XYZ file of C-alpha atoms in Angstrom:
336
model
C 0.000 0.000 0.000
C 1.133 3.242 -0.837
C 1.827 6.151 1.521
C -0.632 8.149 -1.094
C -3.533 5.731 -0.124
C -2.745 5.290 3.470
C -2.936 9.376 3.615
C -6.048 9.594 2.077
C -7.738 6.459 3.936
C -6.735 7.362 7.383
C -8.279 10.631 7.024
C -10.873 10.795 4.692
C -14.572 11.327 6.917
C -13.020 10.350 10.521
C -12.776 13.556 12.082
C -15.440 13.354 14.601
C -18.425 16.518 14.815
C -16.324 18.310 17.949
C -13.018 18.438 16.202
C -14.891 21.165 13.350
C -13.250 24.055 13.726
C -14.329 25.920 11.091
C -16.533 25.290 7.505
C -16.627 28.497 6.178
C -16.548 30.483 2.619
C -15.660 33.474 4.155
C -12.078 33.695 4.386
C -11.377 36.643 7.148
C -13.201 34.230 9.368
C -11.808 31.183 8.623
C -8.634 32.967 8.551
C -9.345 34.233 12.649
C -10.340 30.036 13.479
C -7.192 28.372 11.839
C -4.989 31.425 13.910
C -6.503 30.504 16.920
C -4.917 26.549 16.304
C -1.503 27.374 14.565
C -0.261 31.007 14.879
C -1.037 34.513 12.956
C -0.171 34.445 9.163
C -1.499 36.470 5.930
C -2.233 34.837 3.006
C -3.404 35.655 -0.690
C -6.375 33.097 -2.279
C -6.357 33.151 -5.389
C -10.316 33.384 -5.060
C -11.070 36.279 -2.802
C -15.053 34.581 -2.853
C -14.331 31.116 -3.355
C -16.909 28.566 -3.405
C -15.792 25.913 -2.186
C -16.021 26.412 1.813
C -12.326 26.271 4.091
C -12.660 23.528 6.505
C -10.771 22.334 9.179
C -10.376 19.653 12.008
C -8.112 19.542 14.917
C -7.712 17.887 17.596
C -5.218 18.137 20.766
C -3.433 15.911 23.492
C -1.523 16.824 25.968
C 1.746 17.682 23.759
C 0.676 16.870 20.671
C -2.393 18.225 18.116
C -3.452 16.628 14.866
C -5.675 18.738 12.901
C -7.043 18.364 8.676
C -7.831 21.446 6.444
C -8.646 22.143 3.056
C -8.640 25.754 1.671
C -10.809 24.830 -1.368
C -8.757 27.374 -3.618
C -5.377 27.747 -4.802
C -3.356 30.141 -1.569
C -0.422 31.580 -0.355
C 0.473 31.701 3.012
C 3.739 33.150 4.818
C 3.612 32.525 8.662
C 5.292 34.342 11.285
C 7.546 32.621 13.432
C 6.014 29.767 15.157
C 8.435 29.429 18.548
C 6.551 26.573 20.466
C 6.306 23.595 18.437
C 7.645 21.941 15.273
C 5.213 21.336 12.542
C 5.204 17.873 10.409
C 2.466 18.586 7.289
C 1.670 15.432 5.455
C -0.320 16.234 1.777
C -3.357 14.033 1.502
C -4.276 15.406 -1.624
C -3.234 17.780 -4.703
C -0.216 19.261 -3.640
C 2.361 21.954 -2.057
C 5.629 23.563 -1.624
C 6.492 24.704 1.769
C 9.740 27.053 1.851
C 11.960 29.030 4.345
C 14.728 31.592 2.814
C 17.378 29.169 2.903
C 15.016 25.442 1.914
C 12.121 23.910 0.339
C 10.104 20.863 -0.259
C 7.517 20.435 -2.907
C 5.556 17.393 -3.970
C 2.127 15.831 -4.622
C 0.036 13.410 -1.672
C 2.659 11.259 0.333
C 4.732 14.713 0.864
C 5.430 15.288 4.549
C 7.726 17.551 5.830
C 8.995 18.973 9.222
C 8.974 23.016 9.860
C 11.118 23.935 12.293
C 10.457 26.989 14.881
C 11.752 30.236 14.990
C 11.797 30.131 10.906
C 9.624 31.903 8.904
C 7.603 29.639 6.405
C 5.550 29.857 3.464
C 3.259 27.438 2.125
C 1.746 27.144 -1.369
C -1.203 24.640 -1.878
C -3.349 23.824 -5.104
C -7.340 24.323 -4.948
C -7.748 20.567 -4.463
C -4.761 20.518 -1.382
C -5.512 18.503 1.888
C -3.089 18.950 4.979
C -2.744 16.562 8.167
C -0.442 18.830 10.305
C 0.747 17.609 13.384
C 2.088 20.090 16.305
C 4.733 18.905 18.541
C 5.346 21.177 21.647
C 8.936 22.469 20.902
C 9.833 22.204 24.919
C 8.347 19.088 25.678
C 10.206 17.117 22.164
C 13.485 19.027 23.481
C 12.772 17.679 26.961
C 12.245 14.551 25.563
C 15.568 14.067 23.368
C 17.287 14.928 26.670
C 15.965 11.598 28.717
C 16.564 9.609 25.492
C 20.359 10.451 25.723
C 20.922 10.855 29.423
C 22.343 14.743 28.619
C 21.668 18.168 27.214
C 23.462 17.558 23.702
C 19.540 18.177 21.898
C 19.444 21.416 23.334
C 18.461 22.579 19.788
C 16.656 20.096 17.646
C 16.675 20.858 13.850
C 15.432 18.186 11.445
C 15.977 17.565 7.967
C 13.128 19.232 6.025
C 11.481 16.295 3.946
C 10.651 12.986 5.338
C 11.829 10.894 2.443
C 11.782 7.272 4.020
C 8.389 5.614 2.787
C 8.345 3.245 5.512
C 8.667 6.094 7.906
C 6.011 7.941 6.549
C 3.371 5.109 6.828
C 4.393 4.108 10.116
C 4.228 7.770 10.928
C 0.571 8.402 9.530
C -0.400 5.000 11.445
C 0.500 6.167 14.576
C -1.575 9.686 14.041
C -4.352 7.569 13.133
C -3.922 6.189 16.208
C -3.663 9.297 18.528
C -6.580 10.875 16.400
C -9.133 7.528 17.324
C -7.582 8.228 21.164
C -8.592 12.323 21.232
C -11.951 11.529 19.749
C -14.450 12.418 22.150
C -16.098 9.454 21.852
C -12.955 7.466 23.245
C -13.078 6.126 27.086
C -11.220 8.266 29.208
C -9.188 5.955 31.168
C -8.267 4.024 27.658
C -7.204 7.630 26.744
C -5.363 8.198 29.729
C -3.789 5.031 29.870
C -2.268 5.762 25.679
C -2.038 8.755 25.116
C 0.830 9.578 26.424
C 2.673 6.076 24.665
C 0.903 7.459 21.733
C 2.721 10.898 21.693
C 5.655 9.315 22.951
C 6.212 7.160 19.767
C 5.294 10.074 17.271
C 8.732 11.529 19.214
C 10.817 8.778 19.083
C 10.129 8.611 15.378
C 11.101 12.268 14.341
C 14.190 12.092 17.083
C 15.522 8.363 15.914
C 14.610 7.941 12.474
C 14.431 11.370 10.554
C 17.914 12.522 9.814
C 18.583 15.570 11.546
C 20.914 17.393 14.553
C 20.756 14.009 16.767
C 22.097 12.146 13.536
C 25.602 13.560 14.205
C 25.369 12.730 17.987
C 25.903 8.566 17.775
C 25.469 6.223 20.875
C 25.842 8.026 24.498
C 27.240 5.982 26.923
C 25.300 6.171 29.984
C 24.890 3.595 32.975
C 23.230 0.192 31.459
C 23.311 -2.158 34.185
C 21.340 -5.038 36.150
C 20.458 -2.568 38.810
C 18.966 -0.247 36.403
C 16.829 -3.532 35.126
C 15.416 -4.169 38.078
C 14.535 -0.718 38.713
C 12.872 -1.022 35.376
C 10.949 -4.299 36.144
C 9.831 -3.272 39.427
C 8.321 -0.431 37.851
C 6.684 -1.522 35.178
C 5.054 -4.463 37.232
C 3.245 -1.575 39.662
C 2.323 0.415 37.213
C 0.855 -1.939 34.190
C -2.535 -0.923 34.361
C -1.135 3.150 33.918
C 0.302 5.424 31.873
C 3.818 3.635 30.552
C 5.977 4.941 28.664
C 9.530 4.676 27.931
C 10.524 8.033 29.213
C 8.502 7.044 32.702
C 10.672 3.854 33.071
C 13.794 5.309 32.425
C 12.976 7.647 35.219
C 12.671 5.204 37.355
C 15.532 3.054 36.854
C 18.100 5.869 36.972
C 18.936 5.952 33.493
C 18.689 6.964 29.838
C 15.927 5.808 27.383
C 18.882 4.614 24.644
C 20.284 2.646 28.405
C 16.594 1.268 28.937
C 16.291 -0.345 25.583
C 20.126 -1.424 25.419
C 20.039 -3.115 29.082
C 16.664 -4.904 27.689
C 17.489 -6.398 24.741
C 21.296 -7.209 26.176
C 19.833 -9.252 29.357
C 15.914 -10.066 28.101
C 16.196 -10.290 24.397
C 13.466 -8.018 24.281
C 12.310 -4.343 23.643
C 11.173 -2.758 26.597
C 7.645 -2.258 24.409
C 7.260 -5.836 23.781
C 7.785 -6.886 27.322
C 5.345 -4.458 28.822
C 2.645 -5.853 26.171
C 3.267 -9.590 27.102
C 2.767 -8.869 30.713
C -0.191 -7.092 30.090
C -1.306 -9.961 28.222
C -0.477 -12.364 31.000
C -2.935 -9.792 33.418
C -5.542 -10.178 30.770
C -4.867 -14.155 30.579
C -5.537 -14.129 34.651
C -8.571 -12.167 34.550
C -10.117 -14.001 31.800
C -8.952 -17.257 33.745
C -11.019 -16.052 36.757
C -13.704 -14.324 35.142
C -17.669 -13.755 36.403
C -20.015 -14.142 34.174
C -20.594 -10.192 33.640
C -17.023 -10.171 32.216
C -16.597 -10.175 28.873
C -13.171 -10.110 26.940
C -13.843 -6.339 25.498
C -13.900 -5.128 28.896
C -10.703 -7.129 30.181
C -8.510 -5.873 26.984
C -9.829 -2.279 27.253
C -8.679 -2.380 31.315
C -5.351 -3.294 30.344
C -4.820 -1.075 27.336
C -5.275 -3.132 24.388
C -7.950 -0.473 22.327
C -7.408 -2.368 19.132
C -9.355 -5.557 19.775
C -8.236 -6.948 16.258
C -4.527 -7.133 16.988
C -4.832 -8.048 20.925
C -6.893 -11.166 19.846
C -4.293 -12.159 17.514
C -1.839 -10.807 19.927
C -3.112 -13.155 22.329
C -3.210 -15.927 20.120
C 0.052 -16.583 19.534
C 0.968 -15.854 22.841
C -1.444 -18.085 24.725
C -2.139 -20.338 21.747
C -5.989 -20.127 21.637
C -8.962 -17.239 21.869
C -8.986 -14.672 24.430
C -13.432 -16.106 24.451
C -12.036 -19.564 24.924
C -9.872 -18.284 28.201
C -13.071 -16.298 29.360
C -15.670 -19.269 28.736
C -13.553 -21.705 30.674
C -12.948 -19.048 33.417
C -16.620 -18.326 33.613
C -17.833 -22.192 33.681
C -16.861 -22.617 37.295
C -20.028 -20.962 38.168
């Protein structure tokens, strides 16, 4: 599947009703909505009246937003400078050129690329143009690159401007999909609670490990990766499974880098620190469903331990446990 399809599947009609921010023909006020979300800019339509109404979706986590527009006429837009986040735009449809006085990027659907803060940007789209943008607060990334390497080298984060790895861009409009179905309204709250924040957390680790940029220069850190900060880890992780995880939370607690974290995992488990968390989980779903009443049911028992996607867990579960998560539950439930 190409990235062009993948764009236009994952966000074709799945914006729910509260993410509308505006649907609008008249510019000046569409123009005062979409500030509100991004930042103050001037642009020239080349339809002063178009007909064709500007719409536009967002929605926003804790340090991430994800938001869909589509002018409905060819523009021009120059930005000021946006200083709190970095800006990934991914073209669904028709296309763009976004440019800076010293870069550019142009392309047709599949094009993402990153804008950096404190640069002024432009950005050209055709009458048919479609835009995922995703904001990334500029502190909180920063913050971020710091725990992954154990130092303040990523003081200032600059990325390469196009995202030119296919498989990255697919695996990074998956993962929006994903933190788009857990800010819809209509999502639990502790589900939301319990992913959001792996959610974001992955969208990070993407932009900081596998788009080249000023941590490509950096290389390994050495940084304390021992048995003491594994048990830290696993102690950790085994009273807090039904919470929040996250990699940058269990680095925390076992005294010691995120690169350390994985490196001391797959060194002494043989596993990444993501898999293991997901195969205890399962192991807590395997024990409810074990000793389940008959009110249970298996939707309820993977939602409680943070499996939202009911399609993998089951065949996550499979070939873990070897049979059905509703096998598990009807044996559990016939000892009453």
């Amino acid at each position: 599947m190409s990235n062009v399809i993948t764009a236009q599947s994952l966000y074709s009609g799945t914006w729910p009703e509260e993410a509308l921010v505006t649907c609008t023909t008249d510019l000046s006020e569409a123009y005062s909505a979409i500030s509100r979300v991004y930042c103050p800019h001037r642009f020239q339509a080349q339809d002063p009246a178009p007909t064709e109404p500007v719409i536009m979706h967002s929605l926003q986590g804790r340090h991430i937003g994800v938001s869909h527009f589509a002018y409905g006429t060819p523009i021009h837009i120059a930005s000021d400078e946006f200083n709190s986040f970095f800006m990934v735009l991914t073209t669904a449809k028709g296309s763009a050129r976004i440019s800076s006085a010293a870069e550019y990027s142009a392309g047709e659907a599949g094009l993402t690329v990153i804008a950096s803060p404190q640069t002024r940007w432009s950005f050209d789209y055709s009458g048919d143009n479609e835009q995922i943008v995703t904001c990334i607060d500029a502190k909180r990334l920063t913050d971020f690159a710091v725990s992954m390497l154990g130092h303040s080298s990523a003081a200032e984060l600059k990325f390469e401007l196009q995202m030119r790895d296919p498989q990255l861009r697919r695996r990074w409009l998956l993962e929006l999909e994903n933190l788009r179905g857990l800010l819809d309204p209509a999502t639990p709250e502790r589900t939301r609670s319990m992913l959001l924040p792996r959610s974001e957390e992955m969208l990070m680790l993407m932009l900081l490990l596998d788009q080249p940029g000023s941590l490509s220069d950096l290389g390994s850190v050495r940084s304390e990766s021992t048995p003491a900060c594994l048990r830290r880890a696993l102690a950790y992780i085994e009273e807090n499974l039904d919470g929040a995880l996250t990699l940058e939370s269990i680095a925390a607690a076992a005294c010691c880098s995120i690169r350390s974290l994985q490196r001391v995992f797959r060194t002494c488990r043989d596993i990444s620190v993501t898999l293991y968390v997901k195969e205890r989980r399962l192991r807590r779903v395997r024990d409810e469903l074990l000793n389940a009443t008959p009110a249970m049911s298996v939707t309820s028992v993977a939602l409680r331990w943070g499996f939202n996607h009911l399609g993998q867990f089951a065949a996550d579960y499979r070939a873990m446990h070897g049979e059905q998560p509703s096998d598990t539950l009807r044996r559990g439930q016939d000892r009453y």
